[in-house]
Short mmCIF file of N, CA and C in Angstrom, two decimals:
data_model
loop_
_atom_site.label_atom_id
_atom_site.label_comp_id
_atom_site.label_asym_id
_atom_site.label_seq_id
_atom_site.Cartn_x
_atom_site.Cartn_y
_atom_site.Cartn_z
N MET T 1 0.85 -1.18 0.00
CA MET T 1 0.00 0.00 0.00
C MET T 1 0.89 1.24 0.00
N THR T 2 0.56 2.20 -0.83
CA THR T 2 1.34 3.43 -0.94
C THR T 2 0.91 4.41 0.13
N ALA T 3 1.89 5.02 0.78
CA ALA T 3 1.58 6.02 1.81
C ALA T 3 1.09 7.30 1.15
N LEU T 4 0.21 8.00 1.84
CA LEU T 4 -0.30 9.28 1.34
C LEU T 4 0.77 10.35 1.49
N PRO T 5 0.78 11.33 0.60
CA PRO T 5 1.74 12.44 0.74
C PRO T 5 1.51 13.18 2.07
N ASP T 6 2.56 13.86 2.55
CA ASP T 6 2.49 14.54 3.84
C ASP T 6 1.48 15.67 3.89
N ASP T 7 1.05 16.22 2.76
CA ASP T 7 0.15 17.37 2.75
C ASP T 7 -1.33 16.99 2.81
N THR T 8 -1.64 15.77 3.21
CA THR T 8 -3.03 15.31 3.27
C THR T 8 -3.57 15.34 4.70
N ALA T 9 -3.31 16.42 5.40
CA ALA T 9 -3.82 16.54 6.77
C ALA T 9 -5.33 16.41 6.78
N ASP T 10 -5.84 15.82 7.86
CA ASP T 10 -7.28 15.68 8.01
C ASP T 10 -7.95 17.05 8.01
N ARG T 11 -9.10 17.11 7.37
CA ARG T 11 -9.94 18.30 7.43
C ARG T 11 -11.12 18.00 8.34
N GLU T 12 -11.76 19.02 8.84
CA GLU T 12 -12.88 18.82 9.75
C GLU T 12 -14.00 19.78 9.38
N LEU T 13 -15.22 19.31 9.51
CA LEU T 13 -16.40 20.12 9.27
C LEU T 13 -17.39 19.86 10.39
N THR T 14 -17.82 20.89 11.06
CA THR T 14 -18.83 20.77 12.10
C THR T 14 -20.13 21.34 11.58
N VAL T 15 -21.20 20.59 11.72
CA VAL T 15 -22.50 21.01 11.22
C VAL T 15 -23.48 21.07 12.38
N THR T 16 -24.21 22.18 12.46
CA THR T 16 -25.29 22.30 13.43
C THR T 16 -26.58 22.59 12.68
N TRP T 17 -27.70 22.20 13.27
CA TRP T 17 -28.99 22.47 12.64
C TRP T 17 -30.06 22.60 13.71
N ASP T 18 -31.17 23.16 13.31
CA ASP T 18 -32.32 23.31 14.19
C ASP T 18 -33.22 22.10 14.08
N ASP T 19 -34.14 21.97 15.01
CA ASP T 19 -35.11 20.89 15.01
C ASP T 19 -35.93 20.96 13.72
N PRO T 20 -35.86 19.95 12.87
CA PRO T 20 -36.57 20.00 11.60
C PRO T 20 -38.09 20.02 11.75
N ASP T 21 -38.60 19.57 12.90
CA ASP T 21 -40.05 19.57 13.11
C ASP T 21 -40.64 20.98 13.15
N VAL T 22 -39.83 21.96 13.55
CA VAL T 22 -40.32 23.35 13.61
C VAL T 22 -40.77 23.79 12.22
N THR T 23 -39.94 23.58 11.24
CA THR T 23 -40.26 23.97 9.86
C THR T 23 -41.32 23.05 9.27
N ALA T 24 -41.21 21.76 9.52
CA ALA T 24 -42.16 20.80 8.96
C ALA T 24 -43.58 21.04 9.49
N ARG T 25 -43.72 21.39 10.76
CA ARG T 25 -45.05 21.67 11.32
C ARG T 25 -45.69 22.90 10.70
N ALA T 26 -44.89 23.79 10.14
CA ALA T 26 -45.42 25.02 9.54
C ALA T 26 -45.89 24.83 8.10
N VAL T 27 -45.57 23.70 7.49
CA VAL T 27 -45.97 23.44 6.09
C VAL T 27 -47.49 23.44 6.01
N GLY T 28 -48.02 24.18 5.05
CA GLY T 28 -49.46 24.18 4.81
C GLY T 28 -50.25 25.18 5.63
N ARG T 29 -49.63 25.78 6.64
CA ARG T 29 -50.35 26.77 7.47
C ARG T 29 -50.45 28.13 6.76
N THR T 30 -49.54 28.36 5.83
CA THR T 30 -49.54 29.57 5.00
C THR T 30 -49.40 29.11 3.55
N THR T 31 -49.37 30.04 2.64
CA THR T 31 -49.10 29.65 1.25
C THR T 31 -47.67 29.14 1.17
N GLY T 32 -47.38 28.41 0.12
CA GLY T 32 -46.02 27.93 -0.08
C GLY T 32 -45.03 29.08 -0.22
N LEU T 33 -45.45 30.14 -0.89
CA LEU T 33 -44.58 31.31 -1.07
C LEU T 33 -44.25 31.94 0.29
N GLU T 34 -45.26 32.11 1.14
CA GLU T 34 -45.03 32.71 2.47
C GLU T 34 -44.12 31.82 3.31
N TRP T 35 -44.32 30.51 3.24
CA TRP T 35 -43.51 29.56 4.01
C TRP T 35 -42.04 29.64 3.58
N LEU T 36 -41.81 29.68 2.27
CA LEU T 36 -40.44 29.77 1.77
C LEU T 36 -39.80 31.12 2.11
N GLU T 37 -40.59 32.18 2.07
CA GLU T 37 -40.07 33.50 2.47
C GLU T 37 -39.63 33.49 3.94
N GLN T 38 -40.36 32.77 4.77
CA GLN T 38 -39.98 32.65 6.19
C GLN T 38 -38.66 31.91 6.35
N ILE T 39 -38.42 30.90 5.53
CA ILE T 39 -37.14 30.19 5.58
C ILE T 39 -36.03 31.11 5.08
N ARG T 40 -36.27 31.76 3.94
CA ARG T 40 -35.26 32.69 3.38
C ARG T 40 -34.91 33.79 4.38
N ASP T 41 -35.92 34.33 5.07
CA ASP T 41 -35.72 35.45 5.98
C ASP T 41 -35.26 35.03 7.38
N GLY T 42 -35.22 33.72 7.66
CA GLY T 42 -34.75 33.23 8.95
C GLY T 42 -35.81 33.14 10.02
N THR T 43 -37.07 33.40 9.68
CA THR T 43 -38.17 33.23 10.64
C THR T 43 -38.38 31.76 10.96
N LEU T 44 -38.24 30.92 9.94
CA LEU T 44 -38.23 29.47 10.11
C LEU T 44 -36.83 28.98 9.79
N PRO T 45 -36.37 27.95 10.51
CA PRO T 45 -35.02 27.44 10.22
C PRO T 45 -34.98 26.68 8.90
N PRO T 46 -33.83 26.72 8.23
CA PRO T 46 -33.69 25.94 7.00
C PRO T 46 -33.66 24.45 7.33
N PRO T 47 -33.93 23.60 6.35
CA PRO T 47 -33.88 22.17 6.62
C PRO T 47 -32.44 21.73 6.89
N PRO T 48 -32.28 20.65 7.66
CA PRO T 48 -30.93 20.18 7.97
C PRO T 48 -30.06 19.91 6.74
N ILE T 49 -30.64 19.46 5.62
CA ILE T 49 -29.83 19.19 4.42
C ILE T 49 -29.14 20.45 3.93
N ALA T 50 -29.81 21.60 4.05
CA ALA T 50 -29.20 22.86 3.61
C ALA T 50 -27.99 23.19 4.47
N ARG T 51 -28.09 22.95 5.77
CA ARG T 51 -26.96 23.20 6.66
C ARG T 51 -25.84 22.20 6.41
N LEU T 52 -26.20 20.94 6.22
CA LEU T 52 -25.20 19.89 6.00
C LEU T 52 -24.40 20.16 4.73
N MET T 53 -25.09 20.54 3.67
CA MET T 53 -24.42 20.75 2.40
C MET T 53 -23.93 22.18 2.20
N GLY T 54 -24.44 23.12 2.99
CA GLY T 54 -23.97 24.50 2.94
C GLY T 54 -24.61 25.36 1.88
N PHE T 55 -25.88 25.08 1.53
CA PHE T 55 -26.54 25.95 0.55
C PHE T 55 -27.62 26.80 1.21
N ASP T 56 -27.92 27.93 0.56
CA ASP T 56 -28.87 28.91 1.10
C ASP T 56 -29.95 29.23 0.08
N LEU T 57 -31.16 29.42 0.56
CA LEU T 57 -32.27 29.91 -0.25
C LEU T 57 -32.11 31.42 -0.33
N THR T 58 -31.87 31.95 -1.52
CA THR T 58 -31.55 33.37 -1.65
C THR T 58 -32.61 34.17 -2.39
N LEU T 59 -33.48 33.51 -3.16
CA LEU T 59 -34.53 34.22 -3.88
C LEU T 59 -35.78 33.37 -3.89
N VAL T 60 -36.92 34.02 -3.62
CA VAL T 60 -38.21 33.33 -3.63
C VAL T 60 -39.23 34.24 -4.30
N GLU T 61 -39.84 33.74 -5.36
CA GLU T 61 -40.94 34.41 -6.04
C GLU T 61 -41.97 33.34 -6.40
N ASP T 62 -43.13 33.76 -6.85
CA ASP T 62 -44.13 32.81 -7.30
C ASP T 62 -43.59 32.04 -8.50
N GLY T 63 -43.36 30.75 -8.32
CA GLY T 63 -42.88 29.90 -9.40
C GLY T 63 -41.40 29.96 -9.68
N ARG T 64 -40.64 30.64 -8.83
CA ARG T 64 -39.19 30.78 -9.07
C ARG T 64 -38.45 30.87 -7.73
N VAL T 65 -37.33 30.14 -7.65
CA VAL T 65 -36.44 30.21 -6.48
C VAL T 65 -34.99 30.12 -6.93
N GLN T 66 -34.11 30.56 -6.05
CA GLN T 66 -32.67 30.38 -6.26
C GLN T 66 -32.03 29.90 -4.96
N PHE T 67 -31.12 28.96 -5.12
CA PHE T 67 -30.27 28.50 -4.02
C PHE T 67 -28.82 28.79 -4.42
N THR T 68 -28.00 29.16 -3.45
CA THR T 68 -26.58 29.37 -3.71
C THR T 68 -25.76 28.39 -2.89
N LEU T 69 -24.62 28.03 -3.43
CA LEU T 69 -23.69 27.11 -2.78
C LEU T 69 -22.28 27.54 -3.15
N ASP T 70 -21.38 27.54 -2.19
CA ASP T 70 -19.96 27.74 -2.46
C ASP T 70 -19.31 26.37 -2.31
N PRO T 71 -19.07 25.66 -3.42
CA PRO T 71 -18.57 24.29 -3.32
C PRO T 71 -17.18 24.22 -2.68
N GLY T 72 -16.99 23.18 -1.90
CA GLY T 72 -15.71 22.96 -1.23
C GLY T 72 -15.30 21.51 -1.28
N GLU T 73 -14.14 21.23 -0.71
CA GLU T 73 -13.62 19.85 -0.69
C GLU T 73 -14.57 18.87 -0.03
N GLN T 74 -15.35 19.34 0.94
CA GLN T 74 -16.28 18.44 1.64
C GLN T 74 -17.35 17.89 0.70
N HIS T 75 -17.49 18.47 -0.48
CA HIS T 75 -18.47 18.01 -1.47
C HIS T 75 -17.86 17.05 -2.50
N TYR T 76 -16.58 16.73 -2.37
CA TYR T 76 -15.87 15.96 -3.40
C TYR T 76 -16.23 14.47 -3.41
N ASN T 77 -16.13 13.93 -4.62
CA ASN T 77 -16.17 12.49 -4.82
C ASN T 77 -14.71 11.99 -4.82
N PRO T 78 -14.47 10.70 -5.00
CA PRO T 78 -13.10 10.19 -4.94
C PRO T 78 -12.17 10.66 -6.07
N ILE T 79 -12.70 11.24 -7.13
CA ILE T 79 -11.83 11.67 -8.24
C ILE T 79 -11.52 13.17 -8.21
N GLY T 80 -11.89 13.85 -7.12
CA GLY T 80 -11.46 15.22 -6.93
C GLY T 80 -12.35 16.30 -7.52
N SER T 81 -13.63 16.03 -7.67
CA SER T 81 -14.58 17.06 -8.09
C SER T 81 -15.86 16.88 -7.28
N VAL T 82 -16.74 17.87 -7.38
CA VAL T 82 -17.98 17.81 -6.60
C VAL T 82 -18.83 16.62 -7.05
N HIS T 83 -19.29 15.87 -6.07
CA HIS T 83 -20.07 14.66 -6.30
C HIS T 83 -21.39 14.99 -7.00
N GLY T 84 -21.81 14.13 -7.92
CA GLY T 84 -23.08 14.31 -8.62
C GLY T 84 -24.27 14.39 -7.70
N GLY T 85 -24.18 13.75 -6.55
CA GLY T 85 -25.27 13.81 -5.58
C GLY T 85 -25.46 15.21 -5.01
N VAL T 86 -24.39 15.99 -4.94
CA VAL T 86 -24.49 17.38 -4.50
C VAL T 86 -25.24 18.18 -5.56
N TYR T 87 -24.86 18.01 -6.82
CA TYR T 87 -25.59 18.65 -7.92
C TYR T 87 -27.07 18.30 -7.81
N ALA T 88 -27.36 17.00 -7.73
CA ALA T 88 -28.75 16.53 -7.73
C ALA T 88 -29.54 17.06 -6.54
N THR T 89 -28.91 17.12 -5.37
CA THR T 89 -29.60 17.64 -4.19
C THR T 89 -29.95 19.11 -4.37
N LEU T 90 -29.01 19.87 -4.87
CA LEU T 90 -29.25 21.30 -5.11
C LEU T 90 -30.33 21.50 -6.18
N LEU T 91 -30.26 20.76 -7.27
CA LEU T 91 -31.25 20.86 -8.33
C LEU T 91 -32.63 20.41 -7.86
N ASP T 92 -32.69 19.33 -7.12
CA ASP T 92 -33.95 18.82 -6.59
C ASP T 92 -34.58 19.81 -5.62
N SER T 93 -33.76 20.44 -4.79
CA SER T 93 -34.26 21.43 -3.83
C SER T 93 -34.88 22.62 -4.56
N ALA T 94 -34.20 23.10 -5.59
CA ALA T 94 -34.72 24.24 -6.35
C ALA T 94 -36.00 23.86 -7.10
N ALA T 95 -36.04 22.67 -7.66
CA ALA T 95 -37.23 22.22 -8.38
C ALA T 95 -38.43 22.12 -7.43
N GLY T 96 -38.24 21.46 -6.32
CA GLY T 96 -39.34 21.29 -5.37
C GLY T 96 -39.81 22.60 -4.78
N CYS T 97 -38.87 23.47 -4.45
CA CYS T 97 -39.25 24.74 -3.82
C CYS T 97 -39.92 25.70 -4.79
N CYS T 98 -39.53 25.71 -6.07
CA CYS T 98 -40.23 26.59 -7.01
C CYS T 98 -41.67 26.11 -7.17
N VAL T 99 -41.89 24.80 -7.17
CA VAL T 99 -43.25 24.26 -7.20
C VAL T 99 -43.99 24.66 -5.92
N HIS T 100 -43.35 24.46 -4.78
CA HIS T 100 -44.00 24.77 -3.49
C HIS T 100 -44.40 26.24 -3.41
N SER T 101 -43.63 27.12 -4.05
CA SER T 101 -43.92 28.56 -4.00
C SER T 101 -45.24 28.92 -4.67
N THR T 102 -45.80 28.02 -5.46
CA THR T 102 -47.06 28.30 -6.17
C THR T 102 -48.29 27.79 -5.43
N LEU T 103 -48.10 27.07 -4.34
CA LEU T 103 -49.20 26.35 -3.70
C LEU T 103 -49.94 27.19 -2.66
N PRO T 104 -51.26 27.03 -2.59
CA PRO T 104 -52.02 27.71 -1.55
C PRO T 104 -51.84 27.01 -0.20
N ALA T 105 -52.32 27.65 0.85
CA ALA T 105 -52.30 27.03 2.18
C ALA T 105 -53.07 25.72 2.14
N GLY T 106 -52.60 24.74 2.89
CA GLY T 106 -53.28 23.45 2.98
C GLY T 106 -52.93 22.47 1.87
N VAL T 107 -52.00 22.88 0.99
CA VAL T 107 -51.64 22.04 -0.15
C VAL T 107 -50.14 21.80 -0.14
N GLY T 108 -49.74 20.57 -0.46
CA GLY T 108 -48.32 20.22 -0.55
C GLY T 108 -48.04 19.55 -1.88
N TYR T 109 -46.88 18.93 -1.99
CA TYR T 109 -46.50 18.27 -3.24
C TYR T 109 -45.56 17.13 -2.90
N THR T 110 -45.36 16.28 -3.86
CA THR T 110 -44.31 15.27 -3.79
C THR T 110 -43.66 15.18 -5.16
N SER T 111 -42.36 14.98 -5.17
CA SER T 111 -41.63 14.84 -6.44
C SER T 111 -41.88 13.47 -7.02
N LEU T 112 -42.13 13.44 -8.32
CA LEU T 112 -42.32 12.17 -9.02
C LEU T 112 -41.06 11.70 -9.71
N ASP T 113 -40.23 12.67 -10.15
CA ASP T 113 -38.99 12.30 -10.82
C ASP T 113 -38.03 13.48 -10.81
N LEU T 114 -36.80 13.19 -11.14
CA LEU T 114 -35.76 14.20 -11.30
C LEU T 114 -34.83 13.69 -12.39
N GLN T 115 -34.72 14.47 -13.46
CA GLN T 115 -33.83 14.11 -14.56
C GLN T 115 -32.72 15.15 -14.63
N VAL T 116 -31.49 14.70 -14.40
CA VAL T 116 -30.34 15.61 -14.30
C VAL T 116 -29.40 15.38 -15.49
N LYS T 117 -28.88 16.48 -16.01
CA LYS T 117 -27.83 16.44 -17.03
C LYS T 117 -26.62 17.19 -16.47
N PHE T 118 -25.51 16.48 -16.29
CA PHE T 118 -24.26 17.08 -15.81
C PHE T 118 -23.49 17.58 -17.03
N LEU T 119 -23.15 18.86 -17.05
CA LEU T 119 -22.51 19.45 -18.23
C LEU T 119 -21.06 19.84 -18.01
N ARG T 120 -20.73 20.30 -16.81
CA ARG T 120 -19.35 20.73 -16.51
C ARG T 120 -19.01 20.31 -15.08
N PRO T 121 -17.74 20.06 -14.81
CA PRO T 121 -17.33 19.73 -13.44
C PRO T 121 -17.36 20.97 -12.54
N MET T 122 -17.52 20.71 -11.27
CA MET T 122 -17.49 21.75 -10.25
C MET T 122 -16.43 21.33 -9.22
N THR T 123 -15.61 22.29 -8.79
CA THR T 123 -14.59 22.03 -7.77
C THR T 123 -14.62 23.15 -6.74
N ALA T 124 -13.72 23.05 -5.78
CA ALA T 124 -13.62 24.09 -4.75
C ALA T 124 -13.14 25.41 -5.33
N THR T 125 -12.57 25.40 -6.52
CA THR T 125 -12.12 26.65 -7.14
C THR T 125 -13.17 27.26 -8.08
N THR T 126 -14.30 26.60 -8.25
CA THR T 126 -15.35 27.10 -9.12
C THR T 126 -15.93 28.41 -8.60
N GLY T 127 -15.99 28.55 -7.29
CA GLY T 127 -16.63 29.73 -6.70
C GLY T 127 -18.11 29.48 -6.54
N PRO T 128 -18.84 30.49 -6.06
CA PRO T 128 -20.27 30.32 -5.79
C PRO T 128 -21.04 29.91 -7.04
N VAL T 129 -22.02 29.04 -6.82
CA VAL T 129 -22.91 28.60 -7.89
C VAL T 129 -24.35 28.90 -7.50
N VAL T 130 -25.20 29.02 -8.52
CA VAL T 130 -26.61 29.33 -8.29
C VAL T 130 -27.47 28.30 -9.02
N ALA T 131 -28.37 27.69 -8.27
CA ALA T 131 -29.39 26.81 -8.85
C ALA T 131 -30.68 27.61 -8.90
N GLU T 132 -31.21 27.79 -10.10
CA GLU T 132 -32.46 28.53 -10.26
C GLU T 132 -33.53 27.61 -10.81
N GLY T 133 -34.62 27.50 -10.06
CA GLY T 133 -35.75 26.69 -10.47
C GLY T 133 -36.91 27.55 -10.89
N ARG T 134 -37.57 27.13 -11.97
CA ARG T 134 -38.76 27.83 -12.49
C ARG T 134 -39.84 26.80 -12.82
N VAL T 135 -41.06 27.13 -12.46
CA VAL T 135 -42.19 26.30 -12.86
C VAL T 135 -42.50 26.63 -14.32
N VAL T 136 -42.53 25.62 -15.16
CA VAL T 136 -42.80 25.84 -16.59
C VAL T 136 -44.16 25.31 -17.02
N HIS T 137 -44.81 24.52 -16.15
CA HIS T 137 -46.17 24.06 -16.42
C HIS T 137 -46.90 23.93 -15.09
N ARG T 138 -48.09 24.54 -15.03
CA ARG T 138 -48.93 24.46 -13.83
C ARG T 138 -50.25 23.79 -14.17
N GLY T 139 -50.32 22.52 -13.92
CA GLY T 139 -51.58 21.80 -14.09
C GLY T 139 -52.33 21.75 -12.77
N SER T 140 -53.53 21.21 -12.78
CA SER T 140 -54.30 21.15 -11.53
C SER T 140 -53.75 20.09 -10.57
N ARG T 141 -53.09 19.06 -11.09
CA ARG T 141 -52.54 17.99 -10.24
C ARG T 141 -51.04 17.80 -10.41
N MET T 142 -50.49 18.32 -11.52
CA MET T 142 -49.08 18.09 -11.82
C MET T 142 -48.43 19.40 -12.22
N LEU T 143 -47.23 19.64 -11.69
CA LEU T 143 -46.43 20.80 -12.08
C LEU T 143 -45.09 20.31 -12.59
N LEU T 144 -44.54 21.03 -13.56
CA LEU T 144 -43.23 20.70 -14.12
C LEU T 144 -42.28 21.85 -13.85
N ALA T 145 -41.12 21.53 -13.31
CA ALA T 145 -40.09 22.53 -13.02
C ALA T 145 -38.84 22.25 -13.84
N GLU T 146 -38.19 23.34 -14.24
CA GLU T 146 -36.88 23.26 -14.89
C GLU T 146 -35.89 24.03 -14.03
N VAL T 147 -34.68 23.47 -13.90
CA VAL T 147 -33.66 24.07 -13.05
C VAL T 147 -32.35 24.17 -13.82
N THR T 148 -31.66 25.29 -13.63
CA THR T 148 -30.30 25.43 -14.16
C THR T 148 -29.35 25.61 -12.98
N LEU T 149 -28.13 25.14 -13.14
CA LEU T 149 -27.06 25.34 -12.17
C LEU T 149 -25.93 26.03 -12.91
N LYS T 150 -25.60 27.26 -12.47
CA LYS T 150 -24.59 28.06 -13.15
C LYS T 150 -23.54 28.56 -12.18
N ASP T 151 -22.33 28.79 -12.72
CA ASP T 151 -21.28 29.41 -11.92
C ASP T 151 -21.44 30.92 -11.96
N ALA T 152 -20.56 31.64 -11.25
CA ALA T 152 -20.67 33.10 -11.15
C ALA T 152 -20.50 33.79 -12.50
N GLY T 153 -19.85 33.14 -13.44
CA GLY T 153 -19.67 33.69 -14.78
C GLY T 153 -20.83 33.37 -15.71
N GLY T 154 -21.85 32.68 -15.20
CA GLY T 154 -23.01 32.34 -16.01
C GLY T 154 -22.86 31.07 -16.82
N ARG T 155 -21.74 30.34 -16.64
CA ARG T 155 -21.54 29.08 -17.37
C ARG T 155 -22.48 28.01 -16.80
N LEU T 156 -23.15 27.31 -17.70
CA LEU T 156 -24.09 26.27 -17.31
C LEU T 156 -23.33 25.01 -16.88
N LEU T 157 -23.58 24.58 -15.63
CA LEU T 157 -22.92 23.39 -15.07
C LEU T 157 -23.80 22.15 -15.16
N ALA T 158 -25.12 22.35 -15.01
CA ALA T 158 -26.06 21.23 -15.04
C ALA T 158 -27.47 21.76 -15.24
N THR T 159 -28.35 20.88 -15.68
CA THR T 159 -29.77 21.20 -15.79
C THR T 159 -30.55 20.04 -15.21
N ALA T 160 -31.82 20.32 -14.89
CA ALA T 160 -32.70 19.26 -14.41
C ALA T 160 -34.14 19.62 -14.71
N THR T 161 -34.97 18.60 -14.82
CA THR T 161 -36.41 18.77 -14.84
C THR T 161 -37.00 17.87 -13.77
N SER T 162 -38.14 18.28 -13.23
CA SER T 162 -38.80 17.50 -12.21
C SER T 162 -40.30 17.65 -12.35
N SER T 163 -41.02 16.53 -12.27
CA SER T 163 -42.48 16.54 -12.23
C SER T 163 -42.90 16.38 -10.78
N CYS T 164 -43.87 17.19 -10.36
CA CYS T 164 -44.33 17.15 -8.97
C CYS T 164 -45.84 16.99 -8.94
N LEU T 165 -46.32 16.16 -8.03
CA LEU T 165 -47.74 15.89 -7.84
C LEU T 165 -48.27 16.72 -6.68
N VAL T 166 -49.39 17.42 -6.90
CA VAL T 166 -50.01 18.25 -5.86
C VAL T 166 -50.84 17.36 -4.95
N LEU T 167 -50.72 17.61 -3.63
CA LEU T 167 -51.40 16.81 -2.62
C LEU T 167 -52.11 17.70 -1.60
N SER T 168 -53.27 17.28 -1.14
CA SER T 168 -53.95 17.97 -0.06
C SER T 168 -53.28 17.57 1.25
N LEU T 169 -53.05 18.54 2.13
CA LEU T 169 -52.43 18.25 3.43
C LEU T 169 -53.47 17.99 4.52
N ALA T 170 -54.75 18.09 4.18
CA ALA T 170 -55.82 17.90 5.17
C ALA T 170 -56.05 16.45 5.47
#
């Protein structure tokens, strides 16, 4: 077995999060847009996955959201670039939240699928990235979202589409 080079000192990441039930209990009590605005503004805590992965909800509008992430080594796969699961989590979050932003009080959704296309690698030197989700079809039971993931220079890193089913929370 080959010894690792001397410059491979252990790195450490400490993650803290709030009780996820606080945010989950608030789902459906307001419109989806109001609920997401509360998360963006810090009135409700973000979900633990956002803290674990280090992304933030930065824009919320009816049918549109943005999440930002500054990728780091903690997001790497074994070949030295950001793991596809990080891309997919960010894209899935933007897709689901843009759909949720359109829903009235008492209504929720569930994702039916997520189709991701990886176009460019992302590393710790990429700098901040933005995942923007937009609802492109609003049916009575099904919504379709499209998401782009871009670097600060506007280069497209990945795209995704997601179909979501509308559900009554009553």
